[in-house]
XYZ file of C-alpha atoms in Angstrom:
773
model
C 43.780 -9.936 155.553
C 43.583 -11.415 159.195
C 40.392 -11.085 161.482
C 42.101 -7.997 163.512
C 42.789 -6.171 160.231
C 39.219 -6.420 159.077
C 37.523 -4.986 162.334
C 39.774 -1.788 161.546
C 39.629 -1.762 158.051
C 35.355 -2.346 158.940
C 35.095 0.024 161.330
C 36.524 2.763 160.329
C 34.966 2.490 157.130
C 31.592 2.292 158.963
C 32.913 5.616 160.903
C 33.685 7.690 157.827
C 30.961 7.163 155.227
C 28.386 8.128 158.205
C 29.183 11.196 157.402
C 29.566 12.588 153.658
C 33.715 13.055 154.087
C 34.247 14.717 150.374
C 31.749 18.207 152.097
C 34.092 18.363 154.671
C 37.045 18.675 152.243
C 35.659 21.063 151.086
C 34.084 22.568 154.464
C 38.277 22.858 154.890
C 38.711 25.261 152.486
C 37.378 27.979 153.637
C 39.266 27.500 156.955
C 42.442 29.098 156.655
C 42.971 25.773 157.119
C 41.391 24.963 160.622
C 40.276 21.526 161.878
C 37.673 21.186 163.627
C 38.021 19.686 167.445
C 35.408 17.970 167.934
C 35.621 15.547 165.368
C 39.272 15.225 166.493
C 37.563 14.376 169.675
C 35.852 11.446 168.199
C 38.823 10.206 166.527
C 40.876 10.325 169.057
C 37.807 8.511 171.110
C 37.641 5.265 168.859
C 41.107 5.021 169.501
C 42.557 5.627 166.439
C 45.800 7.850 167.943
C 46.780 5.338 170.662
C 47.127 2.577 168.145
C 51.169 2.958 168.218
C 51.353 3.358 171.927
C 52.199 0.938 173.866
C 50.302 -0.769 177.147
C 52.034 0.225 179.540
C 51.224 3.992 177.894
C 48.074 4.223 178.109
C 48.153 3.164 174.569
C 46.444 -0.028 172.202
C 49.683 -1.889 172.324
C 49.533 -2.073 168.363
C 51.084 -2.610 165.613
C 52.202 -0.563 161.365
C 48.456 -2.884 159.956
C 46.337 -2.283 161.705
C 47.554 1.669 162.296
C 47.498 1.429 157.728
C 44.339 -0.343 157.617
C 42.815 2.921 159.130
C 44.523 5.360 157.276
C 43.649 2.947 153.854
C 39.434 4.178 154.718
C 40.817 7.967 155.684
C 42.107 7.895 152.040
C 39.424 5.991 150.738
C 36.593 8.052 152.526
C 39.071 11.195 152.557
C 39.017 12.489 155.544
C 40.431 16.029 155.891
C 41.713 15.950 159.455
C 46.160 15.474 159.851
C 45.509 11.620 159.435
C 49.168 10.871 158.989
C 50.279 14.756 160.148
C 48.905 14.698 164.155
C 48.162 11.676 164.486
C 50.375 9.070 163.457
C 53.697 11.433 162.911
C 53.105 12.925 166.556
C 51.898 10.126 168.151
C 54.667 7.797 166.411
C 57.244 10.487 168.131
C 56.156 10.681 171.107
C 55.972 7.219 171.638
C 58.939 6.468 170.355
C 60.722 8.454 173.549
C 62.164 7.977 176.260
C 59.310 7.759 179.470
C 59.693 11.568 181.157
C 56.668 13.047 183.506
C 56.565 16.032 180.368
C 56.231 12.950 177.808
C 54.055 10.658 179.057
C 51.621 13.808 179.749
C 52.151 15.258 176.414
C 51.563 11.694 174.896
C 48.111 11.384 177.347
C 46.756 14.853 175.707
C 47.533 14.322 173.273
C 45.696 10.667 172.575
C 42.688 11.743 174.321
C 42.189 13.930 171.171
C 43.074 17.089 174.768
C 46.329 18.201 172.141
C 46.493 18.846 168.510
C 50.092 18.510 168.180
C 52.864 18.869 164.711
C 56.298 18.159 163.843
C 58.596 20.894 163.708
C 62.332 19.037 162.029
C 62.747 20.137 157.966
C 64.779 23.104 157.662
C 65.436 22.387 153.862
C 63.332 21.998 150.650
C 64.354 18.321 149.384
C 65.362 17.305 153.432
C 64.013 13.853 153.969
C 66.598 12.878 156.892
C 67.302 14.789 160.454
C 70.741 16.442 160.999
C 72.205 14.775 163.659
C 72.631 18.523 164.352
C 69.703 20.240 163.205
C 70.352 24.237 161.933
C 68.022 25.784 165.448
C 69.308 25.694 168.559
C 68.692 26.124 171.999
C 70.791 27.775 174.127
C 71.263 27.700 178.134
C 70.332 31.012 179.486
C 69.293 32.702 182.402
C 66.411 33.048 181.374
C 65.534 29.598 180.130
C 66.354 27.501 176.910
C 66.697 30.860 174.823
C 65.684 29.282 170.498
C 67.217 31.175 166.888
C 66.619 29.620 163.464
C 63.454 28.516 160.712
C 62.163 25.393 161.045
C 59.858 25.697 157.078
C 56.692 22.585 155.356
C 55.050 21.870 159.092
C 52.361 20.290 159.399
C 49.665 20.024 159.962
C 50.024 24.247 160.638
C 49.830 27.018 162.082
C 46.087 25.647 163.842
C 47.341 23.862 165.893
C 48.238 24.134 170.394
C 51.898 23.851 169.952
C 55.525 20.796 168.511
C 57.274 18.770 169.227
C 60.953 20.411 168.517
C 64.237 19.395 166.963
C 67.059 21.983 167.475
C 70.789 21.592 168.960
C 70.774 21.841 172.651
C 74.382 20.675 174.478
C 76.412 20.464 171.020
C 73.319 17.947 170.345
C 70.656 16.844 169.027
C 67.524 17.420 171.422
C 64.044 16.830 171.171
C 62.287 20.434 172.613
C 57.577 20.983 173.104
C 56.942 23.981 172.256
C 53.319 24.849 173.031
C 52.422 28.021 170.489
C 51.999 30.245 173.338
C 55.284 30.478 173.915
C 56.680 31.221 170.007
C 57.876 34.807 169.533
C 57.023 35.324 166.307
C 53.599 33.895 164.769
C 54.185 31.127 161.283
C 54.382 31.865 158.297
C 51.762 30.003 156.195
C 51.017 28.660 153.671
C 47.181 26.403 152.090
C 47.862 23.228 150.228
C 46.130 22.778 146.938
C 43.630 20.373 149.072
C 42.580 22.877 151.126
C 45.238 21.918 154.024
C 47.680 24.633 155.582
C 51.751 24.320 156.562
C 53.826 26.456 158.218
C 57.183 27.688 159.040
C 58.133 28.759 162.029
C 60.680 31.674 163.214
C 62.241 30.588 166.015
C 64.304 33.978 166.675
C 62.521 35.401 170.900
C 61.583 32.436 172.463
C 62.414 31.724 175.344
C 61.531 27.475 176.730
C 61.828 26.489 180.306
C 63.824 23.490 180.723
C 61.395 21.112 181.509
C 60.475 21.455 177.529
C 63.159 19.679 177.240
C 61.754 16.094 175.879
C 65.090 13.956 175.357
C 68.842 14.429 173.863
C 71.339 12.849 172.280
C 71.071 9.815 170.281
C 67.629 8.747 172.149
C 66.095 11.763 170.161
C 67.451 11.653 167.320
C 66.496 8.134 166.274
C 63.271 8.744 167.533
C 62.354 11.614 164.908
C 63.792 9.411 162.058
C 61.730 6.690 163.269
C 58.242 8.697 163.437
C 59.335 10.288 160.095
C 58.998 7.244 159.067
C 56.278 5.455 160.378
C 54.633 8.783 159.287
C 55.244 8.079 155.361
C 53.349 4.960 156.018
C 51.417 5.816 157.026
C 50.545 8.522 154.130
C 51.684 5.155 151.694
C 48.360 3.577 152.773
C 46.241 7.264 152.916
C 47.724 7.486 149.039
C 46.508 3.264 148.183
C 43.384 3.922 148.911
C 42.800 7.542 147.469
C 44.261 5.846 143.815
C 41.935 2.852 144.515
C 38.785 5.065 145.122
C 39.441 7.144 142.312
C 39.355 3.902 139.676
C 36.422 2.905 141.778
C 34.252 6.192 140.626
C 36.023 6.481 137.213
C 35.101 2.432 136.264
C 31.224 4.132 137.439
C 31.864 7.086 134.934
C 32.599 5.221 131.927
C 29.800 2.423 132.535
C 27.732 5.610 132.531
C 28.297 8.439 131.001
C 27.930 8.014 127.128
C 29.257 9.536 123.664
C 28.231 8.935 120.653
C 25.536 6.181 120.950
C 27.388 3.596 123.796
C 29.408 4.713 127.892
C 32.376 5.556 127.074
C 33.619 2.463 129.214
C 32.860 0.001 126.819
C 36.119 2.640 124.275
C 38.606 0.074 124.005
C 41.506 3.031 124.534
C 39.574 4.184 127.497
C 39.197 0.455 128.707
C 43.271 0.140 128.115
C 44.129 3.041 130.112
C 41.422 1.152 132.869
C 43.270 -1.096 133.096
C 47.049 0.264 133.637
C 45.377 2.011 136.746
C 44.244 -1.257 137.616
C 47.489 -2.470 137.391
C 48.696 1.249 138.959
C 46.356 0.551 142.444
C 47.304 -3.122 142.829
C 50.562 -2.352 142.763
C 50.886 -0.135 145.673
C 48.787 -2.177 147.246
C 50.895 -5.196 147.311
C 53.765 -3.186 147.663
C 52.085 -1.542 151.579
C 50.815 -4.793 152.058
C 54.595 -6.716 151.465
C 56.344 -3.676 153.959
C 53.962 -4.400 156.893
C 54.355 -7.680 156.301
C 57.887 -7.149 157.320
C 58.226 -3.593 158.770
C 57.576 -2.041 162.551
C 58.882 0.966 164.674
C 61.818 -1.018 166.219
C 63.028 -2.129 163.316
C 66.131 -1.520 162.577
C 66.788 2.163 161.154
C 68.534 0.985 157.547
C 65.388 -1.678 156.846
C 62.653 0.720 158.202
C 63.878 4.398 156.160
C 63.955 1.430 153.371
C 61.021 -0.012 153.393
C 59.531 3.229 153.997
C 60.821 5.343 150.864
C 60.009 2.066 148.419
C 55.711 2.208 150.213
C 55.471 5.237 150.355
C 57.517 5.825 146.028
C 55.095 3.638 144.920
C 52.068 4.729 146.464
C 52.417 7.889 145.737
C 53.279 7.457 141.831
C 49.659 5.722 142.031
C 47.128 7.830 143.482
C 48.917 10.414 141.134
C 48.448 8.068 138.216
C 45.047 7.149 138.850
C 43.644 11.015 140.467
C 45.228 12.566 136.661
C 44.195 10.071 135.167
C 40.418 10.195 136.805
C 40.284 14.286 135.585
C 41.315 13.073 131.781
C 38.888 10.200 131.110
C 36.557 11.980 133.254
C 36.836 14.765 130.864
C 35.538 18.932 131.730
C 33.633 17.618 134.288
C 36.965 16.185 136.867
C 38.177 20.036 135.877
C 35.820 21.784 137.707
C 36.039 21.890 142.307
C 32.194 20.611 142.052
C 33.057 16.870 141.053
C 34.199 15.266 143.338
C 37.719 13.432 141.626
C 39.286 16.761 141.870
C 39.353 16.362 145.765
C 41.236 12.814 145.304
C 43.842 13.722 142.627
C 44.733 17.195 145.222
C 45.321 15.369 148.528
C 46.902 12.789 146.453
C 49.146 15.439 145.740
C 49.133 17.368 149.231
C 50.337 13.759 150.779
C 52.495 13.068 147.811
C 54.410 16.311 148.432
C 54.538 16.230 152.564
C 58.337 14.557 154.470
C 59.576 13.807 150.596
C 57.680 13.499 146.590
C 57.667 9.998 145.039
C 60.991 11.049 143.788
C 62.978 12.333 145.737
C 61.960 8.671 148.210
C 63.430 6.175 144.920
C 65.945 7.987 145.966
C 66.409 7.743 149.214
C 65.826 4.362 148.436
C 68.330 3.656 146.471
C 71.228 5.605 149.506
C 69.854 3.019 151.455
C 69.668 -0.229 149.864
C 73.430 -0.666 149.986
C 73.330 -4.028 151.765
C 74.371 -4.281 155.283
C 77.266 -4.202 157.574
C 78.569 -7.522 158.777
C 78.130 -7.451 162.349
C 80.861 -8.538 164.286
C 79.623 -9.971 166.668
C 77.404 -12.041 164.425
C 80.056 -15.452 165.757
C 81.186 -17.972 163.793
C 79.923 -18.593 159.109
C 77.582 -21.431 160.051
C 78.277 -25.477 158.949
C 78.379 -26.428 155.108
C 74.711 -28.149 154.153
C 75.772 -31.075 152.748
C 72.323 -32.856 152.347
C 69.011 -31.644 151.122
C 66.538 -32.568 152.612
C 63.176 -32.726 150.856
C 59.860 -33.133 153.583
C 61.599 -30.252 155.947
C 59.068 -28.175 157.992
C 58.951 -25.715 155.370
C 56.255 -22.904 156.965
C 58.515 -23.159 160.632
C 61.854 -22.969 158.275
C 63.338 -18.876 158.656
C 63.340 -17.109 155.308
C 67.602 -16.301 155.376
C 68.027 -20.493 156.144
C 65.809 -22.247 153.411
C 67.536 -19.084 151.099
C 71.393 -20.444 152.541
C 70.077 -24.119 152.040
C 68.313 -23.900 148.534
C 72.459 -22.241 147.680
C 74.041 -24.300 148.488
C 71.903 -27.389 146.662
C 72.647 -25.304 143.671
C 76.366 -25.355 144.155
C 76.793 -28.341 145.539
C 74.321 -30.746 142.405
C 74.280 -27.061 139.597
C 76.665 -27.467 136.104
C 78.800 -24.119 137.429
C 79.307 -23.847 133.351
C 75.745 -23.835 132.543
C 74.800 -20.379 134.625
C 72.875 -17.764 133.633
C 72.019 -19.621 129.639
C 71.202 -15.738 127.618
C 68.224 -18.384 125.659
C 65.855 -21.037 126.381
C 67.162 -24.667 127.332
C 66.365 -28.048 125.523
C 65.646 -31.212 127.117
C 68.780 -32.401 126.058
C 70.825 -29.127 127.865
C 68.819 -29.440 131.209
C 67.900 -33.179 131.243
C 70.515 -34.095 133.896
C 70.001 -30.922 136.449
C 66.398 -32.612 136.255
C 67.289 -36.455 137.158
C 68.686 -33.975 139.574
C 66.312 -32.494 141.118
C 63.841 -35.491 140.976
C 66.412 -37.757 142.505
C 66.524 -35.645 145.299
C 63.386 -34.427 145.864
C 63.126 -30.917 144.949
C 61.308 -30.889 141.247
C 58.251 -29.702 142.309
C 58.938 -27.432 144.805
C 54.906 -26.222 144.194
C 53.250 -29.475 144.934
C 52.389 -30.988 147.464
C 53.495 -34.042 149.303
C 50.683 -36.158 147.912
C 51.372 -35.709 144.972
C 55.393 -35.422 145.124
C 56.445 -32.601 145.797
C 57.575 -30.727 148.402
C 54.762 -28.511 149.149
C 56.607 -24.659 149.781
C 54.344 -22.232 151.284
C 53.874 -19.085 149.100
C 56.492 -16.747 150.702
C 59.688 -20.495 150.795
C 58.523 -20.877 146.857
C 59.224 -17.185 146.207
C 62.992 -17.311 147.710
C 63.098 -20.473 145.728
C 62.172 -18.528 142.392
C 65.449 -15.178 143.695
C 67.347 -17.638 144.164
C 67.556 -19.360 140.772
C 67.212 -15.957 138.890
C 70.051 -15.135 141.552
C 71.802 -17.883 141.101
C 71.375 -18.501 137.048
C 69.748 -22.284 136.859
C 68.228 -22.282 133.978
C 64.486 -22.810 132.859
C 64.285 -26.396 131.750
C 61.015 -27.491 130.041
C 58.532 -28.280 132.733
C 54.781 -27.472 131.375
C 54.850 -30.501 133.400
C 55.416 -29.269 135.690
C 53.748 -25.369 136.066
C 50.200 -26.173 133.982
C 49.936 -30.092 133.590
C 50.816 -31.751 137.147
C 48.258 -28.244 138.742
C 45.421 -29.211 135.897
C 45.278 -32.581 137.257
C 45.734 -32.850 140.096
C 42.268 -30.091 139.547
C 40.420 -31.225 136.855
C 41.538 -34.750 136.511
C 40.735 -38.027 137.252
C 42.564 -40.617 139.892
C 43.408 -42.777 136.354
C 44.968 -39.548 134.799
C 47.179 -38.538 138.475
C 48.320 -41.813 138.556
C 49.207 -42.366 135.543
C 50.864 -38.202 134.594
C 52.073 -37.237 137.208
C 54.607 -39.475 138.869
C 56.009 -39.422 135.011
C 55.909 -35.925 135.387
C 58.229 -36.450 137.625
C 60.464 -39.017 136.408
C 61.326 -37.154 133.501
C 59.411 -40.109 131.043
C 57.597 -37.288 129.931
C 58.402 -33.932 128.355
C 54.722 -31.640 127.484
C 54.374 -29.012 125.575
C 51.183 -26.701 124.622
C 48.547 -27.178 122.265
C 46.694 -24.301 121.660
C 47.162 -21.399 119.905
C 47.002 -22.376 116.032
C 47.593 -20.189 113.094
C 43.777 -18.146 113.057
C 44.034 -18.037 116.767
C 46.479 -17.153 118.582
C 45.688 -15.133 121.465
C 41.600 -15.361 120.445
C 42.044 -19.450 121.812
C 38.596 -19.632 121.372
C 38.420 -20.498 117.877
C 40.698 -23.132 117.796
C 39.754 -25.604 114.553
C 41.334 -28.330 115.308
C 38.485 -31.180 115.236
C 38.891 -34.555 117.815
C 35.456 -36.786 116.302
C 34.426 -39.255 118.763
C 34.884 -42.175 116.670
C 34.747 -45.019 119.849
C 36.607 -45.325 122.440
C 38.384 -42.488 120.727
C 39.332 -39.260 119.282
C 40.165 -38.570 115.746
C 42.679 -35.419 115.474
C 42.546 -32.993 112.399
C 43.972 -29.864 112.226
C 47.805 -28.462 113.588
C 48.976 -25.673 115.935
C 51.772 -23.163 116.198
C 53.580 -21.738 118.203
C 54.425 -24.755 120.286
C 57.838 -24.021 122.383
C 59.559 -27.079 123.237
C 57.652 -28.676 120.218
C 60.375 -30.773 119.315
C 61.685 -31.564 123.275
C 58.220 -33.955 123.439
C 57.190 -36.214 124.478
C 53.748 -35.423 125.065
C 51.202 -32.755 123.870
C 47.529 -31.226 125.755
C 45.777 -29.382 123.912
C 42.556 -27.747 123.246
C 39.885 -29.254 120.543
C 37.285 -28.407 119.063
C 34.332 -31.306 119.319
C 31.111 -29.582 118.305
C 30.597 -27.260 115.697
C 26.695 -26.571 116.997
C 28.162 -25.505 119.595
C 28.895 -21.395 120.419
C 32.676 -20.995 120.241
C 34.077 -21.808 123.822
C 31.550 -24.160 124.085
C 32.108 -26.669 121.545
C 35.709 -27.554 122.438
C 37.657 -30.221 125.265
C 40.640 -30.589 126.835
C 42.982 -33.752 125.413
C 45.637 -35.198 126.207
C 48.170 -36.723 123.264
C 51.607 -39.244 123.382
C 53.250 -36.953 120.696
C 54.864 -40.795 119.684
C 50.862 -41.703 118.003
C 50.531 -42.323 114.631
C 50.305 -39.192 111.512
C 52.003 -36.117 114.434
C 54.114 -34.599 112.449
C 56.679 -31.847 114.130
C 58.390 -28.949 112.084
C 60.988 -26.014 113.820
C 59.836 -22.937 113.407
C 62.927 -20.111 113.698
C 62.519 -17.191 116.071
C 64.111 -13.735 115.944
C 67.065 -15.312 117.252
C 68.086 -17.686 114.718
C 66.340 -20.034 117.062
C 64.527 -22.962 117.071
C 62.815 -23.060 119.967
C 58.707 -23.463 118.544
C 57.281 -25.844 116.740
C 54.060 -25.943 114.004
C 52.547 -30.017 115.190
C 49.990 -30.951 112.219
C 47.660 -34.127 113.078
C 46.791 -36.346 110.276
C 44.329 -38.909 111.394
C 45.108 -39.800 114.902
C 43.935 -41.608 117.157
C 43.500 -40.599 120.392
C 42.073 -42.267 123.426
C 39.321 -40.717 125.230
C 40.071 -41.273 128.629
C 43.006 -38.808 127.801
C 40.084 -35.901 127.653
C 40.583 -33.907 131.001
C 37.108 -33.054 132.611
C 34.215 -33.160 131.122
C 33.156 -33.764 126.660
C 33.346 -30.146 125.847
C 33.927 -28.690 129.120
C 37.977 -27.447 127.692
C 37.790 -23.545 128.142
C 36.758 -23.520 131.966
C 40.070 -26.358 131.953
C 41.776 -23.840 130.048
C 40.587 -20.552 131.704
C 42.252 -22.380 134.649
C 45.840 -23.729 133.225
C 45.719 -19.705 131.042
C 45.089 -18.995 135.338
C 48.557 -21.263 136.367
C 50.176 -19.788 132.963
C 50.354 -15.928 133.938
C 51.128 -16.494 137.050
C 55.232 -18.435 136.130
C 54.737 -16.006 132.941
C 53.880 -13.032 135.735
C 56.641 -14.248 138.214
C 59.324 -11.409 138.291
C 62.519 -14.443 137.759
C 62.980 -13.336 134.526
C 62.628 -9.356 135.490
C 65.021 -10.105 138.598
C 67.260 -12.089 136.990
C 67.806 -8.917 134.224
C 67.898 -6.222 136.807
C 70.465 -8.578 138.001
C 72.078 -8.128 134.856
C 71.340 -4.204 134.240
C 73.415 -4.387 137.661
C 76.342 -6.166 136.479
C 77.502 -4.232 133.367
C 76.563 -1.660 135.493
C 79.608 -2.271 137.357
C 81.470 -3.607 134.395
C 81.181 0.405 133.175
C 81.437 2.196 136.668
C 77.391 3.581 135.812
C 76.914 3.599 139.601
C 78.710 7.036 139.644
C 75.801 8.121 136.845
C 73.276 10.063 138.580
C 70.852 9.288 135.349
C 71.438 5.303 135.326
C 71.252 4.605 139.069
C 67.824 6.847 139.180
C 66.374 4.953 135.701
C 67.402 1.430 138.224
C 66.670 2.363 141.289
C 62.802 2.761 139.448
C 63.240 -0.867 137.230
C 64.345 -1.427 140.885
C 61.599 -0.424 143.053
C 59.333 -1.992 139.594
C 61.098 -5.605 140.250
C 59.592 -5.918 144.364
C 56.450 -4.458 143.304
C 55.148 -7.038 140.990
C 57.283 -9.843 143.521
C 54.793 -8.644 145.967
C 51.918 -8.620 143.704
C 53.470 -12.838 142.544
C 53.545 -13.661 145.963
C 49.540 -12.571 146.497
C 48.341 -15.325 143.526
C 51.553 -17.431 144.488
C 49.591 -18.325 148.081
C 46.337 -17.943 146.336
C 47.883 -21.151 143.890
C 49.187 -23.322 147.343
C 45.617 -22.802 149.211
C 44.121 -25.316 145.707
C 41.926 -21.468 145.301
C 41.375 -21.170 142.114
C 43.220 -18.046 139.782
C 41.934 -15.211 139.219
C 40.792 -12.845 136.101
C 43.474 -10.278 138.143
C 46.210 -12.996 137.495
C 46.540 -11.159 133.925
C 47.628 -7.801 135.500
C 50.818 -10.449 136.201
C 51.055 -10.298 133.259
C 51.467 -7.972 131.942
C 53.743 -6.139 135.292
C 55.766 -9.321 134.652
C 56.600 -8.420 130.118
C 56.866 -5.303 130.775
C 58.657 -4.501 133.694
C 61.555 -7.213 131.517
C 61.489 -4.890 128.626
C 62.151 -2.072 130.122
C 64.804 -3.355 132.139
C 66.079 -5.200 128.198
C 65.946 -1.958 127.020
C 68.086 -0.667 129.157
C 70.974 -3.160 128.859
C 70.980 -2.611 125.470
C 71.484 1.677 126.256
C 73.392 0.625 128.856
C 75.865 -0.781 127.366
C 76.601 1.631 124.269
C 77.892 -0.009 121.309
C 77.960 -3.356 122.816
C 74.017 -3.234 122.947
C 73.575 -4.846 118.831
C 76.375 -7.295 119.497
C 74.156 -11.495 118.910
C 76.212 -13.642 120.871
C 78.193 -12.724 123.998
C 80.670 -10.207 124.689
C 83.177 -10.660 126.139
C 86.223 -8.363 126.388
C 88.267 -6.140 128.614
C 85.653 -3.351 129.572
C 81.712 -6.220 129.462
C 81.016 -9.916 129.990
C 77.833 -10.538 129.112
C 75.110 -10.702 126.596
C 73.260 -7.940 126.145
C 70.879 -8.491 123.836
C 68.575 -11.849 124.660
C 66.700 -10.694 127.410
C 65.195 -7.971 125.485
C 64.308 -10.624 122.086
C 62.691 -13.429 125.052
C 61.135 -10.815 126.565
C 58.956 -9.888 122.878
C 58.091 -12.809 122.996
C 56.395 -13.019 126.476
C 54.248 -9.601 126.015
C 52.668 -12.136 123.525
C 52.762 -16.203 124.930
C 49.845 -16.937 127.194
C 47.694 -14.094 125.236
C 49.105 -10.924 123.926
C 49.100 -7.958 126.846
C 46.681 -5.998 124.432
C 44.779 -9.326 124.902
C 45.219 -9.241 129.108
C 44.056 -5.498 129.119
C 41.401 -6.639 127.495
C 40.227 -9.294 130.232
C 41.228 -7.834 133.081
C 38.760 -4.972 131.689
C 36.132 -6.358 131.157
C 35.849 -9.555 134.069
C 37.672 -7.522 136.458
C 36.432 -3.654 135.841
C 33.293 -4.889 134.753
C 33.790 -2.140 131.400
C 30.617 -2.471 129.140
C 31.318 -4.236 125.725
C 31.907 -1.994 122.714
């Protein structure tokens, strides 16, 4: 978050925190949906209503990130005023209209808080986009413009000074200014669950003047469509703030409420539910950050609509899930009117329903997500790429250009017969590709340049991963690149870096991991493999298991116990071992897919030089935690889910499943799950690129990535029908892919790098700080 956004957020938090907004929210229940006009003017004085208005029109001329920083705090503090409906929807609509004297007058009064306005455009339940010709119409006559028709679900209800009205005028869309006193019939008002109100407007008999016409034609309909989506982004931000605050309140309650002689937050069942809530909150915030980085009020309409639907779907789901869970975890007190958590739930319900709920926006996203048509004026196709520099100015390179470069690299150099391999590949199968990347300088995209890497910034690294998965590039044995390299850069000596990093880049060393043991899988602190100092060496005895690529490895990084008298974590060291050392035996293990992917490795009086100790003696746990952070970051990559999603889409095209609404709904939900996984991953990848420590929250990635991967794998199998049990590649006139491989891989991914249950325990303790049992 940059300084400007932080200032907006902190200013909003300070203002909202000065008064008890929750008591004001309760007062809304007693006001028949009315609004505090003095408070609205104070909000206007803070500039909140002028954020999106251009400076030429007297506004602040800022953007959606600043607006949504305010909206998130409004959600956290439970601001009763209709910020999204009246402070964003109306202001975005007025700001987007052509400059005319009537529009200028309304805009000035609305920005000052002197007028409280609503937007009247919706005519039926479930309507998400404006009609090209609204059913409500205005007919010119001797007495002015005579209105007919009905508007529904108008917010913020009847307690406003007037409405910006969508109608058909002269056979085209128009936006009119409808002062409240000109409405011929009293609005029909309905109370909402949070105490606010919505109204239906019966327009029959209402007459307006010619100067009440604000805009007609495409200018009117396009401005309304954009304003709807800007309002949805503000709603998403407010819902994300609600979700975060509900999480915090529930965490505090679980830490202090006692049952059965101890805090209920120490019960693992409740801890794991809270972690699931945390995951939803973090996903919503990550989604919102990514969407706001890509959105702008003047973005192409389809793109803005797609982004707005994505944010509204994710944030509404997170807020409703978290607030409902909060009530359950609070127990009976959570269901009472006096207790605050119910206020957040009711507000989430109201915001989620207005302008389309989560499910409706998933459907809309699927409709809008079709590729945009090629621009006929785009010019000739760019020249083919034949050079692949490894030291370009990646930060300055546009992402589209970088992606084209990566695709060209794969087209030119990757073996076409090895695309989309269903199972993890061996060193023998991927060695040539590994060495090709090494020769080109493209082997270590995430490594800093001073260590022989490309130094890709996070956005380009994500793009590289996405393109590799889309192309079907097989993953080589790469634990040296993704684990050993980053660890040595952080904890290793200059001599260790000089010795080991070049060998990784040349493919001379193939590294495998020595963490798990027969009785120390997820509980790594229980390792028993022992390393006893003996002069300039350690003598190692013990066993490691579940060692991926064990048969391919030339070297192992491992945890060993060097002090049996200390506490479990305190007596562990981190060693690098050459597997050609006498006394080492490697034995393959056949996995559930009938492959020899894993190995057991036995150590019998193996002598390891002391210079292979990384970090200090008995400081291996610190190194291991950092490495696990890198491993969980890698495991949390969206690439497996992205690849499986593409396999699902390939199968759907082969079998015509996109004609099935039920399948499309499941596919879209998982598509959004994968997108938001990518957004969350980008934040952690940014930390890794800056050399910052990977925080414990990275376990969120590991959980969501592997469980999304599994859900996609299950959809793939279900969608394949009878082919869903075929062991090998199924190639017929109906289907052409390997169906079951992703599920077998996902089952293991949920266990490796610490099982997902262990990850939930870590998050409960290290992030939520819930009490121990």
